[in-house]
Coordinates of C-alpha atoms and ligand atoms in Angstrom, one line a residue:
M207 CA 227.2 111.0 6.2
L208 CA 223.8 112.7 5.8
E209 CA 222.1 109.5 6.8
S210 CA 224.3 108.9 9.9
I211 CA 223.6 112.5 11.1
K212 CA 219.8 112.0 10.6
R213 CA 220.0 108.7 12.4
L214 CA 221.8 110.2 15.4
A215 CA 219.5 113.3 15.4
A216 CA 216.5 110.9 15.6
E217 CA 218.2 108.9 18.4
Y218 CA 219.0 112.0 20.5
A219 CA 215.9 114.0 19.8
D220 CA 213.9 113.0 23.0
S221 CA 216.9 113.7 25.3
I222 CA 217.4 117.1 23.5
I223 CA 213.8 118.0 24.2
V224 CA 214.3 117.0 27.9
T225 CA 217.3 119.3 27.9
R226 CA 215.3 122.1 26.4
R227 CA 212.6 121.7 29.0
H228 CA 215.2 121.8 31.8
L229 CA 216.6 125.0 30.5
H230 CA 213.1 126.5 29.9
A231 CA 212.1 125.8 33.5
N232 CA 215.3 127.3 34.8
P233 CA 215.9 130.6 32.9
E234 CA 218.6 133.1 33.8
L235 CA 218.8 136.7 32.8
S236 CA 221.6 138.2 30.6
Y237 CA 225.1 137.9 32.1
Q238 CA 223.7 135.8 35.0
E239 CA 223.7 132.5 33.2
F240 CA 225.8 130.7 35.8
N241 CA 223.7 127.6 36.3
T242 CA 223.0 127.4 32.5
A243 CA 226.8 127.6 31.7
K244 CA 227.5 124.9 34.3
F245 CA 224.8 122.7 32.9
V246 CA 226.1 123.2 29.3
A247 CA 229.7 122.4 30.4
D248 CA 228.6 119.3 32.3
K249 CA 226.6 118.1 29.4
L250 CA 229.6 118.6 27.0
R251 CA 231.9 116.7 29.5
S252 CA 229.4 113.9 29.6
F253 CA 229.8 113.5 25.8
G254 CA 233.6 113.3 26.4
L255 CA 234.4 116.8 25.3
K256 CA 236.6 119.4 27.1
P257 CA 234.7 122.7 27.3
Q258 CA 236.4 126.0 28.1
E259 CA 234.3 127.8 30.7
G260 CA 234.3 131.4 31.9
V261 CA 234.7 133.1 28.5
A262 CA 232.9 136.5 29.0
K263 CA 232.2 135.2 32.5
T264 CA 229.3 132.8 31.7
G265 CA 230.2 131.8 28.1
V266 CA 231.3 128.2 27.2
V267 CA 233.4 127.3 24.2
V268 CA 234.2 123.8 23.0
L269 CA 236.2 122.5 20.0
I270 CA 235.2 119.2 18.3
E271 CA 238.2 118.0 16.5
G272 CA 237.9 115.8 13.4
R273 CA 240.8 114.3 11.5
S274 CA 243.6 116.8 10.7
P275 CA 241.8 119.2 13.1
S276 CA 243.6 122.3 12.1
K277 CA 242.8 122.0 8.4
K278 CA 239.7 124.2 8.7
V279 CA 237.6 125.5 11.5
V280 CA 233.9 126.4 11.4
A281 CA 232.0 128.0 14.3
L282 CA 228.4 127.5 15.4
R283 CA 226.8 129.8 18.0
A284 CA 223.9 129.6 20.4
D285 CA 222.8 132.2 23.0
M286 CA 221.8 131.2 26.5
D287 CA 220.0 134.2 28.2
A288 CA 216.4 134.6 29.1
L289 CA 214.2 137.7 29.4
P290 CA 212.5 139.6 32.3
I291 CA 209.0 138.4 31.4
Q292 CA 206.5 136.4 33.6
E293 CA 205.6 133.2 31.7
V294 CA 201.8 132.6 31.5
N295 CA 201.9 129.3 29.6
Q296 CA 200.5 126.4 31.6
V297 CA 203.0 123.7 30.6
S298 CA 204.9 121.1 32.7
Y299 CA 208.2 122.9 31.9
K300 CA 206.9 126.4 32.8
S301 CA 209.6 128.8 34.1
K302 CA 210.2 128.2 37.9
V303 CA 211.7 131.7 38.2
P304 CA 209.2 134.4 38.8
G305 CA 209.5 137.2 36.2
V306 CA 212.1 135.4 34.1
M307 CA 211.3 133.5 31.0
H308 CA 213.0 132.0 27.9
A309 CA 210.7 134.0 25.7
C310 CA 213.2 134.3 22.8
G311 CA 213.9 130.6 22.4
H312 CA 217.5 130.8 23.6
D313 CA 216.7 127.6 25.6
V314 CA 216.0 126.0 22.2
H315 CA 219.2 127.3 20.6
T316 CA 221.3 126.0 23.6
S317 CA 219.7 122.6 23.7
S318 CA 219.9 122.3 19.9
L319 CA 223.6 123.1 19.9
L320 CA 224.2 120.6 22.7
G321 CA 222.5 118.1 20.4
T322 CA 224.8 119.2 17.5
A323 CA 227.8 118.7 19.8
Q324 CA 226.7 115.2 20.6
I325 CA 226.2 114.3 16.9
L326 CA 229.4 115.9 15.7
N327 CA 231.4 114.2 18.5
E328 CA 230.0 110.8 17.5
I329 CA 231.1 111.2 13.9
R330 CA 234.4 113.1 14.5
T331 CA 236.5 110.4 12.8
E332 CA 234.5 110.9 9.7
F333 CA 235.2 114.5 8.9
E334 CA 238.3 116.7 8.5
G335 CA 238.8 119.9 10.4
S336 CA 237.2 121.2 13.6
V337 CA 233.9 122.7 14.7
K338 CA 234.0 125.4 17.4
L339 CA 230.8 125.6 19.4
I340 CA 230.1 128.9 21.1
F341 CA 227.5 129.1 23.9
Q342 CA 227.1 132.8 24.4
P343 CA 225.7 134.9 27.3
G344 CA 223.9 138.2 27.2
E345 CA 222.4 138.4 23.8
E346 CA 219.4 140.4 25.0
K347 CA 221.3 143.2 26.8
H348 CA 224.0 145.7 25.8
P349 CA 226.9 145.5 25.1
G350 CA 226.0 142.0 23.9
G351 CA 227.7 138.8 25.0
A352 CA 229.0 138.4 21.4
S353 CA 231.1 141.6 21.6
I354 CA 232.6 140.5 24.9
M355 CA 233.4 137.0 23.7
I356 CA 235.1 138.4 20.6
A357 CA 237.1 140.8 22.7
E358 CA 238.2 137.8 24.8
G359 CA 239.4 136.0 21.7
V360 CA 236.6 133.5 20.8
L361 CA 237.4 134.0 17.1
Q362 CA 241.1 133.1 17.6
N363 CA 243.1 130.0 18.6
P364 CA 241.9 128.5 16.4
S365 CA 240.2 131.0 14.1
P366 CA 237.0 129.9 12.4
V367 CA 236.6 130.7 8.7
S368 CA 232.9 131.2 9.1
I369 CA 230.2 131.3 11.8
I370 CA 226.6 130.1 11.6
G371 CA 223.8 131.1 14.1
Q372 CA 220.4 129.5 14.4
H373 CA 217.3 131.3 15.8
V374 CA 213.7 130.2 16.4
M375 CA 211.1 131.9 14.2
P376 CA 207.4 131.7 15.3
L377 CA 206.3 133.2 11.9
I378 CA 207.6 130.1 10.1
P379 CA 205.8 126.8 10.5
V380 CA 207.8 124.0 12.2
G381 CA 209.6 121.9 9.6
K382 CA 210.6 124.9 7.5
I383 CA 213.9 126.8 7.6
G384 CA 214.4 130.4 6.5
F385 CA 217.3 132.2 4.9
R386 CA 218.2 135.6 3.7
E387 CA 221.4 136.7 2.0
G388 CA 223.0 140.1 2.7
K389 CA 221.5 142.7 5.1
Y390 CA 219.2 141.0 7.4
M391 CA 218.8 142.7 10.8
A392 CA 219.1 146.4 11.9
S393 CA 221.6 148.3 14.0
S394 CA 219.9 149.6 17.1
D395 CA 220.8 152.6 19.2
E396 CA 219.0 154.1 22.1
I397 CA 218.4 157.8 22.2
Y398 CA 217.7 159.7 25.4
L399 CA 216.7 163.4 25.2
R400 CA 216.4 165.7 28.2
V401 CA 214.6 168.9 27.2
I402 CA 215.3 171.6 29.7
G403 CA 213.0 174.6 30.0
K404 CA 211.8 176.7 32.9
G405 CA 208.6 175.5 34.7
G406 CA 205.9 177.6 36.2
H407 CA 202.1 178.3 36.4
G408 CA 200.2 176.9 33.5
A409 CA 198.3 180.1 33.3
A410 CA 201.4 182.3 32.9
P411 CA 203.4 180.7 30.1
E412 CA 205.1 184.1 29.4
L413 CA 207.0 183.5 32.6
T414 CA 208.2 180.1 31.6
I415 CA 210.1 178.2 28.9
D416 CA 207.8 175.4 28.2
P417 CA 209.7 172.2 27.7
V418 CA 206.5 170.3 26.7
V419 CA 206.0 172.4 23.6
I420 CA 209.7 172.2 22.8
A421 CA 209.6 168.4 23.2
A422 CA 206.6 168.2 20.9
H423 CA 208.4 170.1 18.2
I424 CA 211.5 167.9 18.6
I425 CA 209.5 164.7 18.2
I426 CA 207.8 165.8 15.1
A427 CA 210.9 167.4 13.6
L428 CA 213.0 164.4 14.1
Q429 CA 210.8 162.3 11.9
Q430 CA 212.3 164.3 9.1
V431 CA 215.5 162.4 9.7
V432 CA 213.6 159.3 8.5
S433 CA 211.5 160.9 5.8
R434 CA 213.9 163.5 4.3
N435 CA 217.4 162.6 5.3
A436 CA 217.4 158.9 5.0
S437 CA 217.6 157.6 1.4
P438 CA 214.2 156.0 0.5
K439 CA 216.3 153.0 -0.4
E440 CA 217.6 152.7 3.1
P441 CA 215.3 151.2 5.7
T442 CA 215.3 153.4 8.8
V443 CA 213.2 153.5 12.0
L444 CA 213.0 156.2 14.6
T445 CA 210.6 155.5 17.4
F446 CA 210.1 157.4 20.6
G447 CA 208.2 155.1 23.0
R448 CA 208.6 157.1 26.2
I449 CA 207.9 160.7 27.1
T450 CA 207.9 162.0 30.7
A451 CA 206.6 165.4 31.5
D452 CA 206.0 165.6 35.2
G453 CA 203.7 168.6 35.3
A454 CA 200.0 168.9 35.7
T455 CA 197.0 170.5 33.9
N456 CA 198.1 173.9 35.4
I457 CA 201.8 173.3 36.0
I458 CA 204.5 173.6 33.3
P459 CA 207.4 171.3 34.3
D460 CA 211.1 172.2 34.3
E461 CA 212.0 169.4 31.9
V462 CA 210.7 166.6 29.7
K463 CA 212.5 163.3 29.0
I464 CA 212.1 161.4 25.8
A465 CA 213.5 158.0 25.0
G466 CA 213.6 156.1 21.8
T467 CA 215.4 153.8 19.3
F468 CA 217.1 154.5 16.0
R469 CA 217.6 151.6 13.6
S470 CA 219.2 151.3 10.2
L471 CA 221.0 148.8 7.9
N472 CA 223.8 151.0 6.8
E473 CA 226.8 151.9 9.1
A474 CA 227.6 155.2 7.4
W475 CA 224.0 156.4 7.5
R476 CA 223.7 155.2 11.0
Q477 CA 226.5 157.6 12.1
S478 CA 225.2 160.6 10.2
G479 CA 221.6 159.9 11.2
L480 CA 222.6 159.9 14.8
E481 CA 224.5 163.1 14.3
K482 CA 221.5 164.8 12.6
I483 CA 219.2 163.7 15.5
R484 CA 221.6 165.3 18.0
K485 CA 222.0 168.6 16.1
M486 CA 218.3 169.0 15.3
A487 CA 217.2 168.3 18.9
E488 CA 219.8 170.7 20.3
S489 CA 219.1 173.5 17.9
I490 CA 215.3 173.3 18.1
A491 CA 215.5 173.5 21.9
E492 CA 218.0 176.4 21.7
G493 CA 215.9 178.3 19.1
M494 CA 212.9 178.0 21.5
G495 CA 214.9 179.3 24.4
G496 CA 215.5 176.0 26.1
K497 CA 218.2 173.3 26.0
C498 CA 218.3 169.7 25.0
E499 CA 220.8 167.2 26.3
V500 CA 221.2 164.3 23.9
T501 CA 222.6 160.9 25.1
I502 CA 223.1 158.2 22.6
S503 CA 223.7 154.6 23.8
K504 CA 225.2 152.7 20.9
G505 CA 223.8 149.2 20.4
Y506 CA 224.4 146.4 18.1
P507 CA 225.6 147.0 14.5
Y508 CA 223.5 145.7 11.6
L509 CA 223.7 142.1 10.7
E510 CA 225.1 141.1 7.3
N511 CA 224.5 137.5 6.2
N512 CA 227.5 136.7 3.9
P513 CA 225.9 135.8 0.6
E514 CA 228.2 132.9 -0.4
L515 CA 228.1 131.3 3.1
T516 CA 224.3 131.8 3.1
R517 CA 223.9 130.1 -0.3
R518 CA 226.1 127.2 0.9
I519 CA 224.2 126.6 4.1
K520 CA 220.9 127.0 2.3
A521 CA 221.9 124.3 -0.1
A522 CA 222.9 122.2 2.9
A523 CA 219.4 122.8 4.4
E524 CA 217.7 121.8 1.1
M525 CA 219.6 118.5 1.2
Y526 CA 218.6 118.0 4.8
V527 CA 214.9 119.0 4.9
G528 CA 214.1 119.1 1.2
K529 CA 213.8 122.1 -1.1
E530 CA 210.1 122.5 -0.4
N531 CA 210.9 123.2 3.3
V532 CA 213.4 126.0 2.7
V533 CA 212.0 129.5 2.5
D534 CA 213.4 133.0 1.8
I535 CA 212.7 135.5 4.6
D536 CA 212.5 139.3 4.5
L537 CA 214.8 141.6 6.4
T538 CA 213.7 142.8 9.8
M539 CA 214.4 145.9 11.8
G540 CA 214.9 143.8 14.9
S541 CA 218.5 143.5 16.1
E542 CA 220.8 140.7 17.2
D543 CA 224.3 140.7 18.7
F544 CA 225.3 137.9 16.3
A545 CA 225.9 141.0 14.1
Y546 CA 229.3 141.5 15.9
Y547 CA 230.5 138.2 14.4
S548 CA 229.3 139.2 11.0
Q549 CA 231.6 142.3 11.2
K550 CA 234.6 140.0 11.8
I551 CA 234.2 136.9 9.6
P552 CA 231.7 135.5 7.1
A553 CA 228.6 134.9 9.1
S554 CA 225.1 133.6 8.5
F555 CA 222.1 133.7 10.8
Y556 CA 219.2 131.5 9.7
R557 CA 215.7 130.8 11.1
L558 CA 214.3 127.6 12.5
G559 CA 210.5 127.4 12.0
T560 CA 208.7 126.8 15.3
R561 CA 205.1 127.7 14.6
N562 CA 202.2 125.3 14.7
D563 CA 198.7 126.8 14.2
A564 CA 197.0 123.4 14.8
K565 CA 198.6 123.3 18.3
G566 CA 197.9 127.0 18.9
I567 CA 201.6 127.7 19.0
T568 CA 201.6 131.1 17.3
S569 CA 202.9 133.7 19.9
Y570 CA 205.8 135.9 18.8
V571 CA 209.1 136.1 20.7
H572 CA 209.3 138.4 23.7
T573 CA 205.7 137.7 24.8
P574 CA 204.6 135.8 27.9
T575 CA 202.8 133.2 25.8
F576 CA 205.7 132.4 23.5
D577 CA 206.4 128.7 23.0
I578 CA 207.7 126.4 20.3
D579 CA 206.6 123.2 18.6
E580 CA 209.3 121.0 20.0
D581 CA 209.4 119.0 16.7
A582 CA 211.8 121.8 15.6
L583 CA 214.3 120.1 17.9
R584 CA 214.1 117.0 15.7
I585 CA 215.5 119.2 12.9
G586 CA 217.7 121.9 14.4
P587 CA 220.6 119.8 16.0
G588 CA 221.2 117.6 13.0
L589 CA 220.7 120.4 10.5
M590 CA 223.4 122.5 12.1
A591 CA 225.8 119.5 12.3
W592 CA 225.2 118.9 8.6
M593 CA 225.8 122.5 7.7
A594 CA 229.1 122.4 9.6
I595 CA 230.2 119.2 7.9
Q596 CA 229.3 120.6 4.5
E597 CA 231.2 123.8 5.3
L598 CA 234.2 121.8 6.3
S599 CA 234.2 119.6 3.3
D600 CA 233.9 122.5 0.9
F601 CA 230.7 121.0 -0.4
K602 CA 231.8 117.7 -1.7
K603 CA 229.1 115.2 -1.3
Ligands
ZN66 ZN1 215.2 138.3 21.9
ZN67 ZN1 216.9 135.9 20.5

């Protein structure tokens, strides 16, 4: 089985790269993936499959049924959306859409999973159970396409026992695959503070309630939430990246706006941390004679890689690419809506190495110079197919 998957992966690799380039050149923003979804569904139909379209509007789901198809179901997921970034790479497949770019590799995930579909469909009489392929919209934007697809029943009828997600990783050289058991990516919530004072002449502060000074106190004080309230064993980030005080050298404004992000890897701490932020900001402003309105926009939960599942797919990867090409990766305070699946069923999110220093392919995701070494697409599609087969066969060789 391993050999036939590798043979098919090699056979389809060039056309998978053509698919990736098509998707890369034609990116669509979150929840606007209409052409991408149609392209994906058409491709699946061309393999002889029957995709279900319109899940979460632009999501596509397809079931590849092996022998005794209801015996066990495993899910594989790819995301399809691009980012509002102007690509600066001078490549033949450069984005044709001004200001929109596949800078997070979701074109790679989608084309790779299409390749996986083609491979699995070809060998469907050789395995038992079914593989559910999920092509998901809106990973980059709240509330996250994953949460919508789950609400619309993507994890039912039939219900997968586990779900595997693949993501490009420009920190890992092409050819290598990265895994981490347990907590892997952070929850991410957006915090908006509106500090309200009373503006006036900069030379007569006694006639004002200066929201700039109040805001300064709030920003410094809130770092206590990280340094004194969070357990030193719990990774926590609180970053305020935007402050707007629309006064002047001699004008105290009426209000100051502050925006930031709060990230953690513990759901209970996440809730109490956010509550502390709210209380501290409100009471500091009040103590200084002003007011602070706190708005919290809840984002994705933290992502937990099920340890047993991760060990199993890591073992599958060692068989596929060799032990020397499988690496352990550290946790990251980035966030990912695949976390929603991990709250429902055993899930594992692994990394496909895409870096190549010799070719100058080193840019991180979410940058205008991001690209991948496409040799990663000679590995990803077959590897995922092999993981699914291994998961279905309970690891019998
Ligand atoms: Zn991203
Ligand atoms: Zn991404």
